[in-house]
XYZ file of C-alpha atoms in Angstrom:
312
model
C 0.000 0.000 0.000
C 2.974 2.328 0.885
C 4.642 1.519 -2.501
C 1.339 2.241 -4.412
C 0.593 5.546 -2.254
C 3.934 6.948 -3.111
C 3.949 5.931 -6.968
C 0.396 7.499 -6.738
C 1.751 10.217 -5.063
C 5.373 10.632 -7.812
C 2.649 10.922 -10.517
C 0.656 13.677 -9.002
C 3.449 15.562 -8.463
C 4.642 15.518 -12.001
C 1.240 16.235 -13.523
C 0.964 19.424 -11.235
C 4.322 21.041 -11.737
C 4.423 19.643 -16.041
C 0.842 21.499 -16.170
C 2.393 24.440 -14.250
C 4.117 25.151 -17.727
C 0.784 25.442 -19.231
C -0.796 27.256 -16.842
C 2.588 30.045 -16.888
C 1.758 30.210 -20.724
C -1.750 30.542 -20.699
C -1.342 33.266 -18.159
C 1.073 35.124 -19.548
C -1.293 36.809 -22.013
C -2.869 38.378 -18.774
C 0.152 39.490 -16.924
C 3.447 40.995 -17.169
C 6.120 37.846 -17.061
C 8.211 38.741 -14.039
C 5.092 40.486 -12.328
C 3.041 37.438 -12.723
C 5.694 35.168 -11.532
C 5.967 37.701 -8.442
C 2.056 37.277 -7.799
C 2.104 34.023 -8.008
C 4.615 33.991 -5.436
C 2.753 36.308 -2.839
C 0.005 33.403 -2.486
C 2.257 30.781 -2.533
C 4.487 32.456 0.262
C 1.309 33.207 2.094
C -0.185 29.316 2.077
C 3.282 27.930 2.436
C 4.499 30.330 6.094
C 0.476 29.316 7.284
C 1.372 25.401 6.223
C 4.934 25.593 8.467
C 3.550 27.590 11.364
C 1.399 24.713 11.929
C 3.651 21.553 10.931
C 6.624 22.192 12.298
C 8.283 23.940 15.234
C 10.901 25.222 13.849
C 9.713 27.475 10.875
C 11.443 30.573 12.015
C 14.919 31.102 10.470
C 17.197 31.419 14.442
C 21.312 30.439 12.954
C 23.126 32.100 10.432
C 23.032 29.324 8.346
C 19.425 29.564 8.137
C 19.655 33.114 7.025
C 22.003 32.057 4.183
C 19.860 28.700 3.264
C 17.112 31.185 2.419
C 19.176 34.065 1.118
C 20.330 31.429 -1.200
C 16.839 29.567 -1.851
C 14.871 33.261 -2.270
C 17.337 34.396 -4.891
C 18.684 31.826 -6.743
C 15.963 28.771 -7.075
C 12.727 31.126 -6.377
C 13.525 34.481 -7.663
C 15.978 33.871 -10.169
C 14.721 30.775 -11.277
C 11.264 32.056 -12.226
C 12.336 35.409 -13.763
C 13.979 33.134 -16.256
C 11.620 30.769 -16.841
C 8.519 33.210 -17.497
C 10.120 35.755 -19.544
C 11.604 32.529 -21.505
C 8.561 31.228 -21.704
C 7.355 34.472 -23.574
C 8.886 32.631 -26.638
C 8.895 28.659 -26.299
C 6.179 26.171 -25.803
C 5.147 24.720 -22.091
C 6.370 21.304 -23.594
C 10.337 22.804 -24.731
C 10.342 24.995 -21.336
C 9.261 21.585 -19.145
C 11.887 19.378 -21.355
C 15.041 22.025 -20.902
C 14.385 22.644 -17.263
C 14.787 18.731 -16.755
C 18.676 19.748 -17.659
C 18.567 21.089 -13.733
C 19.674 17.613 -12.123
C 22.385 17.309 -14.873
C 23.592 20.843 -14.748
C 23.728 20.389 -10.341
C 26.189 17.775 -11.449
C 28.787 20.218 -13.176
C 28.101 23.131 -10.352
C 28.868 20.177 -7.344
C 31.845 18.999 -9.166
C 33.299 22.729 -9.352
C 32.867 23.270 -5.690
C 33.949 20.077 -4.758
C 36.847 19.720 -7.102
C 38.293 16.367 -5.295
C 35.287 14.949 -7.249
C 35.834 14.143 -11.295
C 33.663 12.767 -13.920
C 34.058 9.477 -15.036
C 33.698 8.490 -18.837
C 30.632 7.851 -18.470
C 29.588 10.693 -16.634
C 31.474 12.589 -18.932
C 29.327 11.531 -21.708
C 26.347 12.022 -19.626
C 27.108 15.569 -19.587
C 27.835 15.869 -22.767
C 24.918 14.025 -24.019
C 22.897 16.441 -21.879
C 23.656 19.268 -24.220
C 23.429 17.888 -27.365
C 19.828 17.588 -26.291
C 19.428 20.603 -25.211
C 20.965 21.679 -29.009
C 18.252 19.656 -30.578
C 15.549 21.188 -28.342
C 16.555 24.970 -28.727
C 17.953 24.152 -32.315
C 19.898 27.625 -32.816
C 20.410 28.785 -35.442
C 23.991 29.655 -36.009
C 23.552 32.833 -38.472
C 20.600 34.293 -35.683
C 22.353 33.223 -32.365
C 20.980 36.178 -30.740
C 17.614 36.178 -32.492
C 14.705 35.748 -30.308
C 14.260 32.066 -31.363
C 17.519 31.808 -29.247
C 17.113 33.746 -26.930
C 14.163 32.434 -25.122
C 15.433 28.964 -24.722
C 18.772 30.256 -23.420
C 16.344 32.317 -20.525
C 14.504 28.821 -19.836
C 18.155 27.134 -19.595
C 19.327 29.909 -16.934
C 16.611 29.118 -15.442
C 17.626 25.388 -14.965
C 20.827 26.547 -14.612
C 19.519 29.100 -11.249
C 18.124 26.188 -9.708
C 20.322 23.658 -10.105
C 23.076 26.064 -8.339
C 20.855 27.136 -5.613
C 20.384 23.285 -5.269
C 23.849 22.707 -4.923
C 24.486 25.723 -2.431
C 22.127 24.877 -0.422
C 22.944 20.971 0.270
C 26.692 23.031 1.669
C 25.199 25.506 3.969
C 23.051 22.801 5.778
C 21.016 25.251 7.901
C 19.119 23.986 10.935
C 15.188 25.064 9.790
C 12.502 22.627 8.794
C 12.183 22.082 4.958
C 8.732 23.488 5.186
C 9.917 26.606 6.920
C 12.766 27.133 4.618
C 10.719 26.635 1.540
C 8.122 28.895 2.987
C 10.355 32.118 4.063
C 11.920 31.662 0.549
C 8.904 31.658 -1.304
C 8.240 34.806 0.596
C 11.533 36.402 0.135
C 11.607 35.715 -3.612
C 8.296 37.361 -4.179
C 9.709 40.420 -2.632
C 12.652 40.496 -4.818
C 10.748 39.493 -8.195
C 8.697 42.519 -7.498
C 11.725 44.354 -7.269
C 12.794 42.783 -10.593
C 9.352 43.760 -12.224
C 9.730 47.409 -11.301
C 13.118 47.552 -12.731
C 11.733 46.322 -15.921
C 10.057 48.181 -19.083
C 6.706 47.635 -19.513
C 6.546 45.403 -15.733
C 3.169 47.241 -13.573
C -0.188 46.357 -12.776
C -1.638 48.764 -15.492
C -0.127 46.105 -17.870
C -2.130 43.294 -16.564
C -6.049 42.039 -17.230
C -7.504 39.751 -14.672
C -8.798 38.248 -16.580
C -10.700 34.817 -15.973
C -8.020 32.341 -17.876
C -5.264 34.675 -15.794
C -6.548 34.610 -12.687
C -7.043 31.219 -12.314
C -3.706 30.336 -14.182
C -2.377 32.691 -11.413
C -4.192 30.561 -8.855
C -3.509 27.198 -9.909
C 0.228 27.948 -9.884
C 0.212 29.429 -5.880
C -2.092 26.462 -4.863
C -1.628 23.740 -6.994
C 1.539 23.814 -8.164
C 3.260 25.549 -5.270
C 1.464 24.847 -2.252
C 0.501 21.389 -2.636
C 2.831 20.477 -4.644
C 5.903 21.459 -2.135
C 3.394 19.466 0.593
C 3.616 16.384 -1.838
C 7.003 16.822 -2.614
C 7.952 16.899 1.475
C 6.272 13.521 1.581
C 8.162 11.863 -1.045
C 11.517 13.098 0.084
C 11.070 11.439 3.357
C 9.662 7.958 1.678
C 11.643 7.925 -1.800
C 14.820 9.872 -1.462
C 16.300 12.816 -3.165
C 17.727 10.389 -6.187
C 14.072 9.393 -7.091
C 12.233 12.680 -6.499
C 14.675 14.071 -9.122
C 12.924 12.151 -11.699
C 9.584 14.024 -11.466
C 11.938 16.262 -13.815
C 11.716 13.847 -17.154
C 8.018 12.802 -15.977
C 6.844 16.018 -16.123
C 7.481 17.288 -19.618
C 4.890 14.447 -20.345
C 2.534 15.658 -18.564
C 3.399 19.607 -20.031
C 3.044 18.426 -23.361
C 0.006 16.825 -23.178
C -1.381 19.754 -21.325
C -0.371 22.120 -24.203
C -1.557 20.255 -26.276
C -4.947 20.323 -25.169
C -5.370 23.613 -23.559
C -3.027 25.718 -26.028
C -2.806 23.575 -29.547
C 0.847 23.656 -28.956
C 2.955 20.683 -30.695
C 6.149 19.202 -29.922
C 8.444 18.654 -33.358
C 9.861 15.062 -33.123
C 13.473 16.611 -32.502
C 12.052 18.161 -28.985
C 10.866 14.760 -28.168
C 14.358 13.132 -29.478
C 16.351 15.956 -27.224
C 13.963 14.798 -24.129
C 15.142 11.728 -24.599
C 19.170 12.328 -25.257
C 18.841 14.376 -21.600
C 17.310 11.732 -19.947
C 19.828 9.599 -20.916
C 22.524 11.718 -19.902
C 20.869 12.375 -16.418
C 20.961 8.489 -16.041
C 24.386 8.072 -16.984
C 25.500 10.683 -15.016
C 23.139 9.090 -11.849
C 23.461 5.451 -12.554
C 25.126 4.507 -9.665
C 22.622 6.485 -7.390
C 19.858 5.214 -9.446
C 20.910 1.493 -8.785
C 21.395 1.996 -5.219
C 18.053 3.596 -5.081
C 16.207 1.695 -7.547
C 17.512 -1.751 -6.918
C 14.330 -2.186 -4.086
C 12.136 -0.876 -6.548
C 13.108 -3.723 -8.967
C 13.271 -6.490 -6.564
C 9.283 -5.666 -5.396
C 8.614 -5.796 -8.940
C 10.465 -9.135 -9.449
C 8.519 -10.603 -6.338
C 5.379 -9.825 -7.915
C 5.675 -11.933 -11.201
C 3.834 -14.898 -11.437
C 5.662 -17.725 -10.497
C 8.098 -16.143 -8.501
């Protein structure tokens, strides 16, 4: 039942944050990108400090470690992150934005290797990385006579945006502050809202007189704070504890399924067969890169599964 609840559970997960990518598309013909990511944000940051002030007892940031963890979380993986990914969004599908954020567990790979540089690539991992960017090439596909065209450009906004994440992933694993995960994740939703508004107002073009509440942005607006943020951070607290951080990293090559197929319904977008080849080529580069952590972890998984053929 516990194996069933937390597969049940993995798959939930994925469909809410791959449909996030939708719903960021759908509402960015409402609101200004940064702006709406900084809404979106305020609600989250809200439900999330309400969630830890009743879970856990310690929510409040006391050590200067826990200052930095959410310095660190606020700027990099909440701020940062989702400036990126909604202005790049602007100008790529929810399925090619889903598919080149899944780069983020490859790309924590090169950023843990540079500040622990005791630790080297194999071969294999070596061609994991490598592989990881040639799929990222056949994604983006640039063209090299228009590299900064804006078919370039947005991509390479969605791939900073792994890129944010994966090193505030990284960064944070070192500091090792003392607060609960749900406090942490709450203060830094909290903390990057304030500084994506302070993005927005630096920007051209970024104020409420540019948005329309309209009834497709409002509830895109509300279905990423609740949906995608709240709940999903409570179901992704859940899993850590019963899967492990190995596994939860997968949600990252489920979900571009589930973005896909939510484009495609909601937005008539299409994926070309090279996006789908490139989603591939990454995944295969995240498992080479994690295939001894993905044995370790997965080896359980596949001797359950053994158990339960007939005859066995």
């Amino acid at each position: 039942m516990s194996d069933r609840r937390s597969a049940a559970l993995f798959v939930l997960l994925a469909a809410l944050w791959g449909t996030s990518f939708m719903a960021i598309k759908a509402g960015l013909d409402a609101f200004p990108p940064v702006l709406f990511a900084a809404i979106r944000y305020d609600v989250a940051g809200a439900l999330m400090l309400a969630y830890a002030a009743t879970t856990s007892d310690y929510w409040l940031p006391r050590t200067r470690a826990d200052w930095l963890t959410l310095l660190v979380e606020g700027t990099l993986i909440i701020a940062l992150y989702n400036a990126f990914l909604f202005v790049g969004e602007t100008g790529v599908t929810s399925g090619v934005a889903a598919i080149l954020v899944g780069m983020s567990p490859i790309l924590s790979t090169v950023f843990s290797r540079l500040f622990l540089p005791g630790e080297r690539l194999s071969l294999l991992g070596t061609c994991g990385l490598a592989l990881g960017f040639v799929g990222v090439v056949l994604v983006a596909r640039p063209d090299p006579a228009n590299v900064l065209g804006a078919e370039a450009i947005a991509p390479a906004f969605v791939l900073l945006a792994a890129a944010s994440v994966a090193l505030g992933s990284v960064l944070v694993q070192r500091l090792d502050g003392g607060i609960s995960s749900e406090g942490m994740v709450a203060w830094s939703n909290a903390f990057g809202a304030v500084l994506l508004h302070a993005i927005s107002l630096s920007l051209p073009g970024e104020s409420l007189a540019q948005a329309e509440f309209s009834a497709v942005g409002v509830a895109a607006l509300l279905y990423l704070a609740v949906f995608a943020s709240a709940v999903g951070y409570v179901i992704y607290f859940d899993l850590l504890a019963s899967l492990g951080a190995i596994e939860i990293n997968l949600v990252s090559y489920a979900a571009p399924i589930f973005a896909a197929v939510a484009g495609w319904l909601a937005l008539e977008e299409t994926l070309a067969p090279l996006d789908v080849a490139g989603f591939l080529v990454i995944f295969l580069g995240f498992v080479l890169l994690k295939r001894r952590a993905l044995a370790a972890e997965l080896s359980p998984v596949f001797a359950r599964l053994d158990g339960w053929l007939p005859g066995r």
